[in-house]
Short mmCIF file of C-alpha atoms and ligand atoms in Angstrom, two decimals:
data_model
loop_
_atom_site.label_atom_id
_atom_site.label_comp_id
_atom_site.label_asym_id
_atom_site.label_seq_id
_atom_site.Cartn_x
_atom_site.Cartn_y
_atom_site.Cartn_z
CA UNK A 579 -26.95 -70.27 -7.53
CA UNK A 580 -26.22 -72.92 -4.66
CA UNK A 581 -23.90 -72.24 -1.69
CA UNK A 582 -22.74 -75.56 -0.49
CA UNK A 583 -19.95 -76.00 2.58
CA UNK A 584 -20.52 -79.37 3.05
CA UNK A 585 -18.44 -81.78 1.36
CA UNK A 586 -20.85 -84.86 1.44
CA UNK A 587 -23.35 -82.46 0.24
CA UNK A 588 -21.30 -81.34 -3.03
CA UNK A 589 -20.31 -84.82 -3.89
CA UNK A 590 -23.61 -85.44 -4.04
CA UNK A 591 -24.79 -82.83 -6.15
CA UNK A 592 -22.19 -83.77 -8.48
CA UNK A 593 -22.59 -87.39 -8.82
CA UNK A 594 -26.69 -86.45 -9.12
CA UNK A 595 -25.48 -83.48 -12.15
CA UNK A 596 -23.32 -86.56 -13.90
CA UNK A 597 -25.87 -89.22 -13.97
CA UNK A 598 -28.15 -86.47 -15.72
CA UNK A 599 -25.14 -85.94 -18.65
CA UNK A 600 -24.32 -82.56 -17.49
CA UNK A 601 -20.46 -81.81 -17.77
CA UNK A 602 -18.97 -80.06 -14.78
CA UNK A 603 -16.62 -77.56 -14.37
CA UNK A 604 -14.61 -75.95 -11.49
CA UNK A 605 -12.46 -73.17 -10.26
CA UNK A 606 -10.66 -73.41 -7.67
CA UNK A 607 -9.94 -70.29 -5.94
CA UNK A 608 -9.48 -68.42 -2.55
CA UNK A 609 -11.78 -66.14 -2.83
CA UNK A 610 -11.37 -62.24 -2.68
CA UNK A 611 -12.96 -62.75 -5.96
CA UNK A 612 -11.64 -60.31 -8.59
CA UNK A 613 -11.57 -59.87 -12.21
CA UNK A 614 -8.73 -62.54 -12.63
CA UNK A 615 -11.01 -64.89 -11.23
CA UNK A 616 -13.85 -63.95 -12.91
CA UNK A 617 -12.29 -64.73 -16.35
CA UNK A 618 -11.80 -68.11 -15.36
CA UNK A 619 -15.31 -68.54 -14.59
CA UNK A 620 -15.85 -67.13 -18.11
CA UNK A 621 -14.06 -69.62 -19.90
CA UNK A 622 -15.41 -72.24 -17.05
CA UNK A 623 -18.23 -71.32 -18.74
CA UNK A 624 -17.50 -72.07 -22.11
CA UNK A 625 -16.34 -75.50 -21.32
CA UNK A 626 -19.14 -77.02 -18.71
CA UNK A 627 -22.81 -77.05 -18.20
CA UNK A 628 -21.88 -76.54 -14.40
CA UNK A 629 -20.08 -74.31 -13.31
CA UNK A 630 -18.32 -74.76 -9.57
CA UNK A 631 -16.28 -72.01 -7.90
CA UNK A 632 -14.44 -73.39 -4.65
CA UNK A 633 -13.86 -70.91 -2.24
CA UNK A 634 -11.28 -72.40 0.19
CA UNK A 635 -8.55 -70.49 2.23
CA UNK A 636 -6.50 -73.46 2.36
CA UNK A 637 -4.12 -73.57 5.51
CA UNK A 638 -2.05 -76.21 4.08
CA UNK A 639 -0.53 -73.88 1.65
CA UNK A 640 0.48 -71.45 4.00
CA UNK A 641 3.41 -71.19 5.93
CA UNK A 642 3.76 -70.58 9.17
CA UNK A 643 5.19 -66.86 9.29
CA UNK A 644 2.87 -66.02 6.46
CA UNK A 645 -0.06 -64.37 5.85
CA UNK A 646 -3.21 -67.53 6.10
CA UNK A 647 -4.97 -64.95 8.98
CA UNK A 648 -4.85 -61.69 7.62
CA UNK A 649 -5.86 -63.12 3.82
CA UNK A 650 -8.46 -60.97 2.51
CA UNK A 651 -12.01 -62.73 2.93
CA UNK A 652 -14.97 -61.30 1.52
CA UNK A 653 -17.88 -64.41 1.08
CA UNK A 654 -21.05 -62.31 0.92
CA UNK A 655 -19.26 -60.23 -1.48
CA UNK A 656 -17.56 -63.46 -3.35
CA UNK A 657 -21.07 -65.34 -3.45
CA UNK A 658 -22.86 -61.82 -5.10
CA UNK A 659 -20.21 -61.29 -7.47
CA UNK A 660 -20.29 -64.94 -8.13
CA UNK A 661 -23.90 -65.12 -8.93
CA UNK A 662 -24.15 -62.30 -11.33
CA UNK A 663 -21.42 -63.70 -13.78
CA UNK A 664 -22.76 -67.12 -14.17
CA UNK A 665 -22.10 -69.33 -11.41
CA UNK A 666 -23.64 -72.44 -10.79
CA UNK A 667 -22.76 -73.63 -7.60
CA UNK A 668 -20.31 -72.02 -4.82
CA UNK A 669 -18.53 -74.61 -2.90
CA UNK A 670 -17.08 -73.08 0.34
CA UNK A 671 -16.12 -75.88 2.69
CA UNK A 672 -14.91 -75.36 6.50
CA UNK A 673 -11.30 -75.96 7.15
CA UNK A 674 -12.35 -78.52 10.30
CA UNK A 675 -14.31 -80.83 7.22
CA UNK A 676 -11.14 -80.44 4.88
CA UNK A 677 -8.56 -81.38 7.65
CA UNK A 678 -11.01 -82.72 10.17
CA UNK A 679 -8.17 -83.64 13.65
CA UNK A 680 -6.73 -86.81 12.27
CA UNK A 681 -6.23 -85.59 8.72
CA UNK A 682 -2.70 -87.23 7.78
CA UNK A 683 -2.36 -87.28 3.75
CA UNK A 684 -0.75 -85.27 1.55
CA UNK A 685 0.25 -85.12 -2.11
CA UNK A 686 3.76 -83.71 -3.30
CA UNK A 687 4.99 -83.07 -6.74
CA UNK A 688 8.13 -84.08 -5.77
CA UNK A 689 10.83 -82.10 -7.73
CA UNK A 690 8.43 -79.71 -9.63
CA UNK A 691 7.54 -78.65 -5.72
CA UNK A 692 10.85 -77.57 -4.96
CA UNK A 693 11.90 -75.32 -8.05
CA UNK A 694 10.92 -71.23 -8.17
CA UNK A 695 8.65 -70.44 -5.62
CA UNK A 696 8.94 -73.74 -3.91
CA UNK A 697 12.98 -72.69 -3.16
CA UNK A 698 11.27 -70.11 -0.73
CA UNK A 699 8.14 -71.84 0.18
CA UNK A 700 8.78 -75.67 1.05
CA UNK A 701 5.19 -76.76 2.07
CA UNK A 702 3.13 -74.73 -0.16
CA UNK A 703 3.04 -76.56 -3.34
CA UNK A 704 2.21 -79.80 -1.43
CA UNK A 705 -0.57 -77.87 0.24
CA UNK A 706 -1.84 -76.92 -3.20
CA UNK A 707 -1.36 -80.30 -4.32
CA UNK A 708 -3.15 -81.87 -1.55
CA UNK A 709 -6.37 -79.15 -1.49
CA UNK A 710 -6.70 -79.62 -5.77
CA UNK A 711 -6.78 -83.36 -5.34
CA UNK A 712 -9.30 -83.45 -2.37
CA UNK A 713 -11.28 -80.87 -4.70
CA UNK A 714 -11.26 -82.67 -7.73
CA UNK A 715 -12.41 -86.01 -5.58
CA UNK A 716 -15.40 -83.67 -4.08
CA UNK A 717 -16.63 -81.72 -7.36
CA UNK A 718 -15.66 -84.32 -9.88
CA UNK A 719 -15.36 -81.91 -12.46
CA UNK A 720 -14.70 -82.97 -16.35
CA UNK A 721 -12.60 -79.89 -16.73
CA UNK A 722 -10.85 -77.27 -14.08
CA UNK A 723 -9.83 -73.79 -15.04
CA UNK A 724 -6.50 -72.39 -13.57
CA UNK A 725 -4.85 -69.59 -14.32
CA UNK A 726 -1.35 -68.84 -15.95
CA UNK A 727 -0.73 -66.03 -13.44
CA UNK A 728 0.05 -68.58 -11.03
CA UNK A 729 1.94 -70.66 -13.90
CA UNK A 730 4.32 -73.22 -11.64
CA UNK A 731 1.14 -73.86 -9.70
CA UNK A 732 -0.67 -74.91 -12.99
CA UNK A 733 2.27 -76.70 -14.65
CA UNK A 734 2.31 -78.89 -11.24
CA UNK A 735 -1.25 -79.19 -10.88
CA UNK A 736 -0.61 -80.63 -14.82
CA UNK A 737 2.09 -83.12 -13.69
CA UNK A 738 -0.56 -84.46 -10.78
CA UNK A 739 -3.22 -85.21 -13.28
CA UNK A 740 -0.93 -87.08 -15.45
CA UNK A 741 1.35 -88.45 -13.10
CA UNK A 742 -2.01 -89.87 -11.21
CA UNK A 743 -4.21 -90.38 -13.95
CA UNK A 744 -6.81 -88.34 -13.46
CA UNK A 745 -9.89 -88.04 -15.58
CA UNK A 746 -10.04 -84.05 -15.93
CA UNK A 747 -8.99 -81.79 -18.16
CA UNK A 748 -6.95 -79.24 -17.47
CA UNK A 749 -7.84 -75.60 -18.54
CA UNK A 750 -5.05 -72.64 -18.43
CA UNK A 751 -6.20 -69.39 -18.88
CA UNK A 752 -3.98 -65.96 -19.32
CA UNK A 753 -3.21 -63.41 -17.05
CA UNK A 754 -5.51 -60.48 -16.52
CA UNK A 755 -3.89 -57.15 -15.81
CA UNK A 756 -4.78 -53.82 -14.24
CA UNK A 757 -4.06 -51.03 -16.94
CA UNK A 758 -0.23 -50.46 -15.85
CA UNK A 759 0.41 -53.93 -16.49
CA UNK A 760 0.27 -55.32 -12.85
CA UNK A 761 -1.42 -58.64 -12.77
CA UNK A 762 -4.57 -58.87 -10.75
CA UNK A 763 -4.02 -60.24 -7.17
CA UNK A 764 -5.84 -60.41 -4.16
CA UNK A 765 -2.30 -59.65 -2.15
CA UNK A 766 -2.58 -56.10 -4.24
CA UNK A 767 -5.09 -54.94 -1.78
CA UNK A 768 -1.52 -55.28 1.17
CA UNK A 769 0.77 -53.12 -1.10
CA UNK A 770 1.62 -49.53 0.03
CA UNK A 771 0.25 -46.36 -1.98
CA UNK A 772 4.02 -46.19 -3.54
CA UNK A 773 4.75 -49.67 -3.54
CA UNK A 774 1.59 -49.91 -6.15
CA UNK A 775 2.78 -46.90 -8.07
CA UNK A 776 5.98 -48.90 -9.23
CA UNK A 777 4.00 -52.80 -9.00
CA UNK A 778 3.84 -52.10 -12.91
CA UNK A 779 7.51 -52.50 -13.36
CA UNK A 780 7.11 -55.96 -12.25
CA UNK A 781 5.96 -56.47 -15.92
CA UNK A 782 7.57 -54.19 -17.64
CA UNK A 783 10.76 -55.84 -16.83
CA UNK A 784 8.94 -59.15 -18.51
CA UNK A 785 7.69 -57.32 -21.30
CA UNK A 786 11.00 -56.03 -21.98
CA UNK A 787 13.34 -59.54 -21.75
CA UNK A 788 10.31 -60.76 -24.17
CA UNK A 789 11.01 -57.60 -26.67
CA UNK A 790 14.49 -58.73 -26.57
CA UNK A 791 13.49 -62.12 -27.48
CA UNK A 792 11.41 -61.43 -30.01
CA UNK A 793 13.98 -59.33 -31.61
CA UNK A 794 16.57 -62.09 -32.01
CA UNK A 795 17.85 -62.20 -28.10
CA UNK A 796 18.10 -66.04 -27.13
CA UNK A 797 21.28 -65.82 -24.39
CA UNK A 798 19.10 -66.23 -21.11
CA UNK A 799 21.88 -64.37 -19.28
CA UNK A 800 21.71 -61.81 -21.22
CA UNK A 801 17.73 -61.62 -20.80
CA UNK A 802 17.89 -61.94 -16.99
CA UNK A 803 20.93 -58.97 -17.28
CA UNK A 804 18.14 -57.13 -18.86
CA UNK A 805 15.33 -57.42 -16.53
CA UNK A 806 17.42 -56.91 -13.04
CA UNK A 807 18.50 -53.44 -14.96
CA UNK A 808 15.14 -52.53 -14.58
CA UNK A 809 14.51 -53.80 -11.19
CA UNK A 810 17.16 -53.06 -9.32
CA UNK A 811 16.21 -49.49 -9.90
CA UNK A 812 13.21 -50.28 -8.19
CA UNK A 813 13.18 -48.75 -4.65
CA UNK A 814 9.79 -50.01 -3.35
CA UNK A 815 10.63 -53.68 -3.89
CA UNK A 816 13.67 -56.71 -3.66
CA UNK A 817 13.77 -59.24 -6.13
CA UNK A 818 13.50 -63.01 -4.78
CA UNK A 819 14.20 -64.63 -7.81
CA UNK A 820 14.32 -63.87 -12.19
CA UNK A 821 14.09 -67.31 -13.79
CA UNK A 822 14.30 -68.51 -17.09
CA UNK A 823 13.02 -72.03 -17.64
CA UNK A 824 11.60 -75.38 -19.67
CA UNK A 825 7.77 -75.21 -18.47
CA UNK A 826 7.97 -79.09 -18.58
CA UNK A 827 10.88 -79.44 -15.81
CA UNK A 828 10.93 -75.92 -14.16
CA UNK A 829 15.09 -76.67 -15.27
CA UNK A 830 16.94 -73.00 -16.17
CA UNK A 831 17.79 -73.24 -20.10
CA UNK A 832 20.71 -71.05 -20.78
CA UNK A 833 19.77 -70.61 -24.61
CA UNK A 834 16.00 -70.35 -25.43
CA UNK A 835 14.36 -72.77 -27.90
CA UNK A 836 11.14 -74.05 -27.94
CA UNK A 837 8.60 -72.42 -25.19
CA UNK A 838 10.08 -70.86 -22.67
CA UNK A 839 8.76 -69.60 -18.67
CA UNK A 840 10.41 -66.66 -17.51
CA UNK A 841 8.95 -65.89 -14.55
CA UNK A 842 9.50 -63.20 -11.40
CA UNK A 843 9.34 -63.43 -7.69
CA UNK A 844 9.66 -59.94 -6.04
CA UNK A 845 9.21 -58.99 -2.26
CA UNK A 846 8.05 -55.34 -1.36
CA UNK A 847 9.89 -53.42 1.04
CA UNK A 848 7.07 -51.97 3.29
CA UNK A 849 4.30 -53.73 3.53
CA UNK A 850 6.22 -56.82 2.78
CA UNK A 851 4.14 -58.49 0.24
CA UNK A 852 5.26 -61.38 -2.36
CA UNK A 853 4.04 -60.86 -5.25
CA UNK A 854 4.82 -63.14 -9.00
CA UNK A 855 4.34 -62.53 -12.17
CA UNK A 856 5.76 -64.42 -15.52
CA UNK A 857 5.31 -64.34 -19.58
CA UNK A 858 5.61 -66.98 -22.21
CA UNK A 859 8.12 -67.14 -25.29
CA UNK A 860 7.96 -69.35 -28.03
CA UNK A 861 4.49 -70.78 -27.28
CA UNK A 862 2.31 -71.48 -24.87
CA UNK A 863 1.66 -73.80 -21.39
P1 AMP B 736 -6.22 -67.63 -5.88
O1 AMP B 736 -7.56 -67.25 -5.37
O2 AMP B 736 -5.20 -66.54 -5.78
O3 AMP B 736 -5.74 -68.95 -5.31
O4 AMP B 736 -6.38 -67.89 -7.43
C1 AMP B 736 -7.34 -68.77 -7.92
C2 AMP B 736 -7.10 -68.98 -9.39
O5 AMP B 736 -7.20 -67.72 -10.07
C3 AMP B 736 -5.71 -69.53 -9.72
O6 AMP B 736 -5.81 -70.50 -10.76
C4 AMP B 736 -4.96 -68.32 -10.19
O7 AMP B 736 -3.92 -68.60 -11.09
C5 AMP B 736 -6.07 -67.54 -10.89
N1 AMP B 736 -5.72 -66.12 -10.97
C6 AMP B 736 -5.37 -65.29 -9.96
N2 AMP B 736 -5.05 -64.07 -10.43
C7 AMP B 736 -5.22 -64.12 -11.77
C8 AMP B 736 -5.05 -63.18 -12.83
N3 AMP B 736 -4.63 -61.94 -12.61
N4 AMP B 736 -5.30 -63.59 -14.09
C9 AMP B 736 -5.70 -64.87 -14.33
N5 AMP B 736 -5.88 -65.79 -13.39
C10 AMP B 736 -5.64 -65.43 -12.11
#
């Protein structure tokens, strides 16, 4: 496996891996590598004869009361772990060759930016945006892997590649879980011994507004009724937002038809730690 930090360097690995036919593919990712990540790389995998993992911390997606320092980092680890489940190439650039001083462009999903998570954090989708682009212009890959966990992040990263014609393919993969439902996250690692013991309600308030759907439910109100039941008889964590929406336009439906997002923002009360979580109805992304 290659470890490259160099941005010059990468684009010319890839441009030398492309003239020899090989298909590329990449995952973009902070590192912290865990087993979310790692199934990405699986189906990377399955869909590319090279396989890139980025490894970027990207500052432009922070913002500025939260938590870019203190973001677990763990490259020895990453690059080990990396290695032994198929990676081709780690790409782990330095913020100062990313946003070298007079770095001054950006790329912002306009409206798509500034629904769900976006209401709370204004600059991060644009920092997303804007690290995804630059990464796709480095690796060049034919296909990138994202996953659903994160889903308004890969229904804008969608919008960018159409709205900007871009030649890759977009892959979405599903959520892994830890066995009480809690989605894999690096940001577990912050949460509290008893904030962690009730993290699986997160989903099970999901699981249960899709049980109502499934049996016949299709009154959003009545869904989101449902699911603040559940967590506001949570006492290790505050709700930031329960929304029902199109996964096209991020727009609330008030009756569900077709596929539907419904998707959770909660904050916990100790350690302070955002953490998101969402299912599908009626489909997929
Ligand atoms: P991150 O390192 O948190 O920026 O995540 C990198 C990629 O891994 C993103 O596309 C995430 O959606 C994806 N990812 C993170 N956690 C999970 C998970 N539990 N299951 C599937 N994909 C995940």
């Amino acid at each position: 496996m290659k470890v490259v930090s160099d941005p010059g360097e990468m684009k010319n690995l890839s441009l030398s891996l492309q003239r020899i036919g090989r298909r590329i593919g990449l995952v973009p990712t902070m590192g912290a590598l865990h087993d979310g990540h790692l199934s990405l790389l699986s189906r990377c995998r399955g869909l590319a004869d090279t396989s890139v993992v980025s490894i970027f911390v990207n500052p432009a997606q922070f913002g500025p009361s939260e938590d870019f320092d203190t973001y677990p980092r763990a490259f020895e680890n990453d690059c080990r772990v990396a290695e032994e489940n198929g990676c081709d190439v780690v790409f782990a650039p330095r913020v100062s060759d990313m946003y070298p001083g007079k770095y001054d462009t950006y790329v912002t999903v306009e409206r798509l930016g500034t629904r769900l998570c976006g209401a709370s954090r204004p600059a991060h989708f644009r920092g997303v945006t804007t690290v995804v682009l630059k990464l796709f212009n480095i690796v060049m890959p034919q296909v990138a892997v994202f996953g659903r966990k994160d889903a308004q992040q890969a229904i804008i990263i969608r919008r960018m590649i159409s709205d900007l014609n871009l030649s890759v393919t977009l892959d979405i993969a599903p959520v892994v879980r830890e066995d009480d439902g809690l989605a894999v996250s690096s940001r577990n690692a912050y949460l509290t011994g008893d904030e962690r013991k009730e993290a699986g309600e997160i989903y099970k308030g999901l699981c249960w507004a899709r049980e109502l759907y499934q049996n016949g439910e299709r009154n959003a109100g009545e869904l989101r009724t449902a699911m603040m039941q559940l967590y506001d008889a949570a006492r290790s964590f505050n709700v930031e937002y329960t929304e029902i929406v199109d996964p096209d336009t991020l727009d609330p439906v008030d009756t569900l038809a077709g596929t539907v997002l419904i998707a959770v923002a909660v904050r916990t009360k100790w350690s302070k730690t955002r953490l998101i979580d969402n299912v599908i109805v009626g489909g997929e992304l």
